C-alpha positions as a printed NumPy array, in Angstrom:
array([[ 80.069,  72.649,  58.074],
       [ 81.015,  75.585,  59.992],
       [ 84.804,  75.869,  60.342],
       [ 86.075,  78.192,  62.772],
       [ 89.154,  80.604,  61.805],
       [ 90.959,  79.824,  65.026],
       [ 93.616,  76.94 ,  64.989],
       [ 93.169,  73.892,  66.856],
       [ 94.19 ,  73.794,  70.333],
       [ 96.39 ,  70.726,  69.799],
       [ 98.588,  72.488,  67.308],
       [ 98.932,  75.417,  69.516],
       [100.171,  73.23 ,  72.514],
       [102.527,  71.206,  70.07 ],
       [104.211,  74.529,  68.757],
       [104.334,  76.069,  72.238],
       [106.091,  72.826,  73.548],
       [108.55 ,  72.989,  70.546],
       [109.487,  76.593,  71.255],
       [109.932,  76.086,  74.967],
       [112.166,  73.015,  74.274],
       [114.156,  75.001,  71.611],
       [114.507,  77.768,  74.353],
       [115.773,  75.17 ,  76.908],
       [118.37 ,  73.534,  74.744],
       [119.579,  77.02 ,  73.601],
       [119.899,  78.046,  77.293],
       [121.689,  74.862,  78.13 ],
       [124.131,  75.075,  75.22 ],
       [125.043,  78.653,  76.182],
       [125.057,  78.567,  80.043],
       [124.749,  74.94 ,  81.143],
       [127.325,  72.833,  82.795],
       [128.839,  71.863,  79.376],
       [127.953,  75.117,  77.639],
       [129.841,  77.882,  75.762],
       [130.489,  79.964,  79.076],
       [131.824,  77.128,  80.977],
       [134.182,  76.269,  78.061],
       [135.6  ,  79.679,  78.037],
       [136.198,  79.378,  81.834],
       [137.936,  76.097,  81.363],
       [140.035,  77.418,  78.47 ],
       [141.045,  80.503,  80.786],
       [141.934,  78.182,  83.795],
       [143.938,  75.752,  81.615],
       [146.001,  78.691,  80.241],
       [146.645,  79.844,  83.762],
       [147.59 ,  76.314,  84.853],
       [149.787,  75.977,  82.059],
       [151.792,  79.138,  82.841],
       [152.102,  77.954,  86.387],
       [153.426,  74.601,  85.114],
       [155.936,  76.529,  82.996],
       [157.008,  78.615,  85.962],
       [157.401,  75.447,  88.058],
       [159.439,  73.558,  85.364],
       [161.743,  76.624,  85.253],
       [162.008,  76.474,  88.872],
       [162.707,  72.567,  88.899],
       [165.333,  73.067,  86.239],
       [167.049,  75.71 ,  88.296],
       [167.076,  73.439,  91.412],
       [168.335,  70.359,  89.259],
       [171.25 ,  72.529,  88.235],
       [172.037,  73.524,  91.837],
       [171.874,  69.8  ,  92.973],
       [174.05 ,  68.684,  90.098],
       [176.704,  71.527,  90.82 ],
       [176.909,  70.263,  94.491],
       [176.827,  66.635,  93.686],
       [179.827,  64.11 ,  94.414],
       [180.466,  63.704,  90.551],
       [180.677,  67.45 ,  89.953],
       [181.438,  70.03 ,  92.794],
       [181.269,  73.703,  92.242],
       [183.472,  75.151,  94.887],
       [182.19 ,  78.627,  94.245],
       [178.498,  77.486,  94.884],
       [179.457,  75.359,  97.819],
       [181.325,  78.417,  99.287],
       [178.303,  80.551,  98.669],
       [175.874,  78.04 , 100.218],
       [178.039,  77.533, 103.174],
       [178.348,  81.283, 103.831],
       [174.594,  81.756, 103.484],
       [173.635,  78.932, 105.88 ],
       [176.3  ,  79.532, 108.422],
       [176.307,  83.24 , 108.101],
       [180.064,  83.744, 108.12 ],
       [182.394,  85.997, 106.064],
       [186.064,  86.483, 105.881],
       [187.644,  89.437, 107.509],
       [188.701,  90.957, 104.298],
       [185.158,  90.953, 102.909],
       [182.687,  93.75 , 102.73 ],
       [178.951,  92.584, 103.362],
       [176.167,  94.129, 101.526],
       [172.75 ,  93.128, 102.834],
       [169.581,  93.315, 100.915]])
């Protein structure tokens, strides 16, 4: 029996396929649709959206405060006077107007 020193062709193909599958799954885990980079993008987008939501919540609270102050149950006369002057563009004769 004369054995050759080179490996069998089946084992070379088997290990080549295993290496290629390993490379494919590694690439998919890093840059795929559900990979590490996509996760970082989603986290950054979530932080940005959370800051937008916080800003909108502050604005909504401010608007709710103004609405409550102009409601029938609680009327802030200073705020009503300010809004009426702003909407109508009127001033008293003894006032000084400073525009922005």
